[in-house]
């Protein structure tokens, strides 16, 4: 049973007023093609916040350990999350993400791989570049700016989609593609602080 619409409605009702979430650039979001949504990672609440602000349903990779927790193991698959083994080349997660992107869906990921302890953008892992090059989808940079303090404004900024076709055509490395993505996220952060 897909609980995504219910989860989005509940998160919107609770999180949006509590963190005074302001969304910028939502009109940039592609309407009907595959999108790799790449966002900085500052808090455990980032996935629901991105999910409630994105205009289309987002499928998130989530660390496999979460799917072993009693309540989450039954909820996560029903809110479009799928497991990934961190630190390994998880073929099943790779296949699932590429399948979703190629079928025109939105896959959300946090290229840093873990939350930033300082709030500053960390180094992106090459997985983001790999999916950007192999997924035949546009890359949507997104920045979460602010802190998760009650009634202090939190911004979610969607940038212009990045067409990876030129990088694909010249067979750029996953590392180079990741650098392009992280540069776009950093620009959003700097411009909207």
mmCIF file of C-alpha atoms in Angstrom:
data_model
loop_
_atom_site.group_PDB
_atom_site.id
_atom_site.type_symbol
_atom_site.label_atom_id
_atom_site.label_comp_id
_atom_site.label_asym_id
_atom_site.label_seq_id
_atom_site.Cartn_x
_atom_site.Cartn_y
_atom_site.Cartn_z
ATOM 1 C CA UNK A 1 0.000 0.000 0.000
ATOM 2 C CA UNK A 2 1.488 3.333 -1.062
ATOM 3 C CA UNK A 3 1.555 5.660 1.938
ATOM 4 C CA UNK A 4 3.468 8.429 0.135
ATOM 5 C CA UNK A 5 0.487 10.815 -0.317
ATOM 6 C CA UNK A 6 -0.548 10.359 3.316
ATOM 7 C CA UNK A 7 3.058 10.784 4.529
ATOM 8 C CA UNK A 8 3.463 13.920 2.430
ATOM 9 C CA UNK A 9 0.228 15.409 3.788
ATOM 10 C CA UNK A 10 1.205 14.643 7.409
ATOM 11 C CA UNK A 11 4.748 15.991 7.001
ATOM 12 C CA UNK A 12 3.402 19.126 5.326
ATOM 13 C CA UNK A 13 0.912 19.706 8.136
ATOM 14 C CA UNK A 14 3.515 19.220 10.894
ATOM 15 C CA UNK A 15 6.945 20.169 9.527
ATOM 16 C CA UNK A 16 6.095 23.085 7.246
ATOM 17 C CA UNK A 17 4.709 25.391 9.958
ATOM 18 C CA UNK A 18 7.076 24.111 12.684
ATOM 19 C CA UNK A 19 10.213 24.911 10.676
ATOM 20 C CA UNK A 20 8.639 27.733 8.634
ATOM 21 C CA UNK A 21 9.738 25.997 5.437
ATOM 22 C CA UNK A 22 10.146 28.303 2.455
ATOM 23 C CA UNK A 23 10.437 26.708 -0.975
ATOM 24 C CA UNK A 24 12.314 28.482 -3.765
ATOM 25 C CA UNK A 25 12.616 27.393 -7.405
ATOM 26 C CA UNK A 26 9.964 24.674 -7.385
ATOM 27 C CA UNK A 27 8.999 25.800 -10.898
ATOM 28 C CA UNK A 28 12.432 24.552 -12.090
ATOM 29 C CA UNK A 29 11.450 20.954 -11.380
ATOM 30 C CA UNK A 30 11.040 18.895 -14.604
ATOM 31 C CA UNK A 31 7.449 17.729 -14.930
ATOM 32 C CA UNK A 32 7.604 14.474 -16.855
ATOM 33 C CA UNK A 33 11.033 12.927 -17.141
ATOM 34 C CA UNK A 34 13.537 11.103 -14.987
ATOM 35 C CA UNK A 35 15.167 13.291 -12.354
ATOM 36 C CA UNK A 36 18.138 12.620 -10.094
ATOM 37 C CA UNK A 37 17.466 14.965 -7.174
ATOM 38 C CA UNK A 38 20.761 15.739 -5.402
ATOM 39 C CA UNK A 39 20.627 17.557 -2.083
ATOM 40 C CA UNK A 40 22.997 18.551 0.699
ATOM 41 C CA UNK A 41 22.447 16.638 3.952
ATOM 42 C CA UNK A 42 22.224 18.468 7.283
ATOM 43 C CA UNK A 43 19.656 16.549 9.349
ATOM 44 C CA UNK A 44 17.716 13.285 9.655
ATOM 45 C CA UNK A 45 14.599 15.232 8.660
ATOM 46 C CA UNK A 46 16.024 16.094 5.225
ATOM 47 C CA UNK A 47 14.232 13.245 3.350
ATOM 48 C CA UNK A 48 10.712 14.141 4.570
ATOM 49 C CA UNK A 49 11.395 17.861 4.055
ATOM 50 C CA UNK A 50 12.566 17.278 0.481
ATOM 51 C CA UNK A 51 9.649 14.894 -0.049
ATOM 52 C CA UNK A 52 7.069 17.437 1.071
ATOM 53 C CA UNK A 53 8.562 20.290 -0.986
ATOM 54 C CA UNK A 54 9.215 18.388 -4.234
ATOM 55 C CA UNK A 55 6.327 18.668 -6.687
ATOM 56 C CA UNK A 56 6.643 14.983 -7.676
ATOM 57 C CA UNK A 57 7.000 11.813 -5.586
ATOM 58 C CA UNK A 58 10.627 11.102 -4.670
ATOM 59 C CA UNK A 59 12.175 7.647 -4.295
ATOM 60 C CA UNK A 60 14.976 7.775 -1.726
ATOM 61 C CA UNK A 61 17.832 5.373 -1.181
ATOM 62 C CA UNK A 62 18.055 4.763 2.550
ATOM 63 C CA UNK A 63 20.742 2.931 4.482
ATOM 64 C CA UNK A 64 19.913 -0.745 4.825
ATOM 65 C CA UNK A 65 20.054 -0.620 8.647
ATOM 66 C CA UNK A 66 16.866 1.478 8.727
ATOM 67 C CA UNK A 67 14.939 -1.350 7.069
ATOM 68 C CA UNK A 68 15.775 -3.597 10.027
ATOM 69 C CA UNK A 69 14.086 -1.369 12.620
ATOM 70 C CA UNK A 70 10.650 -2.653 13.718
ATOM 71 C CA UNK A 71 8.390 0.191 12.571
ATOM 72 C CA UNK A 72 10.488 1.506 9.707
ATOM 73 C CA UNK A 73 10.862 -1.844 7.928
ATOM 74 C CA UNK A 74 7.158 -1.823 7.076
ATOM 75 C CA UNK A 75 6.796 1.942 6.536
ATOM 76 C CA UNK A 76 9.855 2.788 4.400
ATOM 77 C CA UNK A 77 8.983 0.631 1.348
ATOM 78 C CA UNK A 78 5.512 2.200 1.348
ATOM 79 C CA UNK A 79 6.874 5.764 1.182
ATOM 80 C CA UNK A 80 9.067 5.088 -1.875
ATOM 81 C CA UNK A 81 12.299 4.295 0.000
ATOM 82 C CA UNK A 82 14.554 1.417 -0.988
ATOM 83 C CA UNK A 83 17.599 -0.003 0.823
ATOM 84 C CA UNK A 84 21.219 0.495 -0.073
ATOM 85 C CA UNK A 85 24.225 -1.157 1.543
ATOM 86 C CA UNK A 86 26.588 1.660 2.373
ATOM 87 C CA UNK A 87 30.279 1.287 1.610
ATOM 88 C CA UNK A 88 29.654 -1.503 -0.896
ATOM 89 C CA UNK A 89 28.732 -1.711 -4.535
ATOM 90 C CA UNK A 90 25.107 -2.711 -3.971
ATOM 91 C CA UNK A 91 24.027 -4.072 -7.365
ATOM 92 C CA UNK A 92 20.382 -4.419 -6.383
ATOM 93 C CA UNK A 93 20.142 -0.767 -5.240
ATOM 94 C CA UNK A 94 21.999 0.378 -8.374
ATOM 95 C CA UNK A 95 19.589 -1.545 -10.632
ATOM 96 C CA UNK A 96 16.563 -0.183 -8.760
ATOM 97 C CA UNK A 97 17.740 3.457 -8.990
ATOM 98 C CA UNK A 98 18.598 3.200 -12.703
ATOM 99 C CA UNK A 99 15.280 1.495 -13.431
ATOM 100 C CA UNK A 100 13.384 4.305 -11.659
ATOM 101 C CA UNK A 101 15.340 7.060 -13.463
ATOM 102 C CA UNK A 102 14.932 5.440 -16.879
ATOM 103 C CA UNK A 103 11.189 5.031 -16.327
ATOM 104 C CA UNK A 104 10.808 8.770 -15.719
ATOM 105 C CA UNK A 105 10.695 8.763 -11.903
ATOM 106 C CA UNK A 106 12.473 10.980 -9.362
ATOM 107 C CA UNK A 107 15.299 9.458 -7.336
ATOM 108 C CA UNK A 108 16.554 11.493 -4.386
ATOM 109 C CA UNK A 109 20.045 11.162 -3.014
ATOM 110 C CA UNK A 110 22.433 12.936 -0.700
ATOM 111 C CA UNK A 111 25.772 12.886 -2.557
ATOM 112 C CA UNK A 112 27.767 13.515 0.639
ATOM 113 C CA UNK A 113 26.626 10.079 1.820
ATOM 114 C CA UNK A 114 26.132 11.231 5.401
ATOM 115 C CA UNK A 115 24.982 14.291 7.318
ATOM 116 C CA UNK A 116 27.327 17.260 7.575
ATOM 117 C CA UNK A 117 28.322 17.860 11.193
ATOM 118 C CA UNK A 118 29.284 21.483 10.460
ATOM 119 C CA UNK A 119 26.409 22.421 8.173
ATOM 120 C CA UNK A 120 28.929 23.105 5.395
ATOM 121 C CA UNK A 121 28.717 21.149 2.155
ATOM 122 C CA UNK A 122 31.031 18.142 2.238
ATOM 123 C CA UNK A 123 32.717 16.257 -0.584
ATOM 124 C CA UNK A 124 30.368 14.356 -2.860
ATOM 125 C CA UNK A 125 30.781 10.638 -3.390
ATOM 126 C CA UNK A 126 31.109 9.354 -6.940
ATOM 127 C CA UNK A 127 27.808 7.465 -6.733
ATOM 128 C CA UNK A 128 25.968 10.688 -7.581
ATOM 129 C CA UNK A 129 28.066 11.154 -10.706
ATOM 130 C CA UNK A 130 27.604 7.502 -11.677
ATOM 131 C CA UNK A 131 23.792 7.772 -11.542
ATOM 132 C CA UNK A 132 23.872 11.165 -13.263
ATOM 133 C CA UNK A 133 25.819 9.688 -16.187
ATOM 134 C CA UNK A 134 24.097 6.294 -16.424
ATOM 135 C CA UNK A 135 20.529 7.208 -15.471
ATOM 136 C CA UNK A 136 19.520 9.051 -18.643
ATOM 137 C CA UNK A 137 17.860 11.705 -16.483
ATOM 138 C CA UNK A 138 18.219 15.373 -15.648
ATOM 139 C CA UNK A 139 20.025 16.241 -12.425
ATOM 140 C CA UNK A 140 18.168 18.567 -10.076
ATOM 141 C CA UNK A 141 20.427 20.341 -7.573
ATOM 142 C CA UNK A 142 18.735 21.205 -4.291
ATOM 143 C CA UNK A 143 19.967 22.990 -1.171
ATOM 144 C CA UNK A 144 18.543 22.878 2.332
ATOM 145 C CA UNK A 145 19.586 26.095 4.051
ATOM 146 C CA UNK A 146 19.151 26.984 7.713
ATOM 147 C CA UNK A 147 18.809 24.863 10.803
ATOM 148 C CA UNK A 148 16.096 22.669 12.176
ATOM 149 C CA UNK A 149 15.211 24.992 15.026
ATOM 150 C CA UNK A 150 11.509 25.418 15.783
ATOM 151 C CA UNK A 151 9.939 28.489 14.175
ATOM 152 C CA UNK A 152 13.213 29.576 12.532
ATOM 153 C CA UNK A 153 13.004 29.654 8.741
ATOM 154 C CA UNK A 154 14.344 26.685 6.773
ATOM 155 C CA UNK A 155 14.771 27.145 3.015
ATOM 156 C CA UNK A 156 14.604 24.425 0.383
ATOM 157 C CA UNK A 157 15.983 25.746 -2.896
ATOM 158 C CA UNK A 158 15.642 23.951 -6.237
ATOM 159 C CA UNK A 159 18.101 25.069 -8.899
ATOM 160 C CA UNK A 160 18.004 24.785 -12.664
ATOM 161 C CA UNK A 161 18.175 21.175 -13.923
ATOM 162 C CA UNK A 162 21.580 20.079 -15.157
ATOM 163 C CA UNK A 163 21.641 18.322 -18.517
ATOM 164 C CA UNK A 164 24.371 15.703 -18.277
ATOM 165 C CA UNK A 165 24.346 14.929 -22.025
ATOM 166 C CA UNK A 166 27.621 16.806 -22.774
ATOM 167 C CA UNK A 167 29.395 14.923 -19.974
ATOM 168 C CA UNK A 168 27.937 11.609 -21.184
ATOM 169 C CA UNK A 169 29.000 12.300 -24.766
ATOM 170 C CA UNK A 170 32.606 12.950 -23.836
ATOM 171 C CA UNK A 171 32.607 10.008 -21.440
ATOM 172 C CA UNK A 172 33.375 12.090 -18.356
ATOM 173 C CA UNK A 173 34.230 10.275 -15.146
ATOM 174 C CA UNK A 174 31.758 9.828 -12.294
ATOM 175 C CA UNK A 175 34.089 11.973 -10.193
ATOM 176 C CA UNK A 176 33.880 14.860 -12.673
ATOM 177 C CA UNK A 177 30.080 14.583 -12.855
ATOM 178 C CA UNK A 178 29.885 14.605 -9.053
ATOM 179 C CA UNK A 179 32.010 17.765 -8.947
ATOM 180 C CA UNK A 180 29.561 19.476 -11.337
ATOM 181 C CA UNK A 181 26.635 18.465 -9.127
ATOM 182 C CA UNK A 182 28.314 19.568 -5.896
ATOM 183 C CA UNK A 183 29.313 22.872 -7.503
ATOM 184 C CA UNK A 184 25.672 23.531 -8.409
ATOM 185 C CA UNK A 185 24.519 22.745 -4.854
ATOM 186 C CA UNK A 186 27.241 25.007 -3.399
ATOM 187 C CA UNK A 187 26.124 27.860 -5.665
ATOM 188 C CA UNK A 188 22.539 27.476 -4.433
ATOM 189 C CA UNK A 189 23.718 27.607 -0.824
ATOM 190 C CA UNK A 190 25.859 30.705 -1.376
ATOM 191 C CA UNK A 191 23.166 32.543 -3.349
ATOM 192 C CA UNK A 192 20.339 31.848 -0.912
ATOM 193 C CA UNK A 193 21.916 32.083 2.565
#
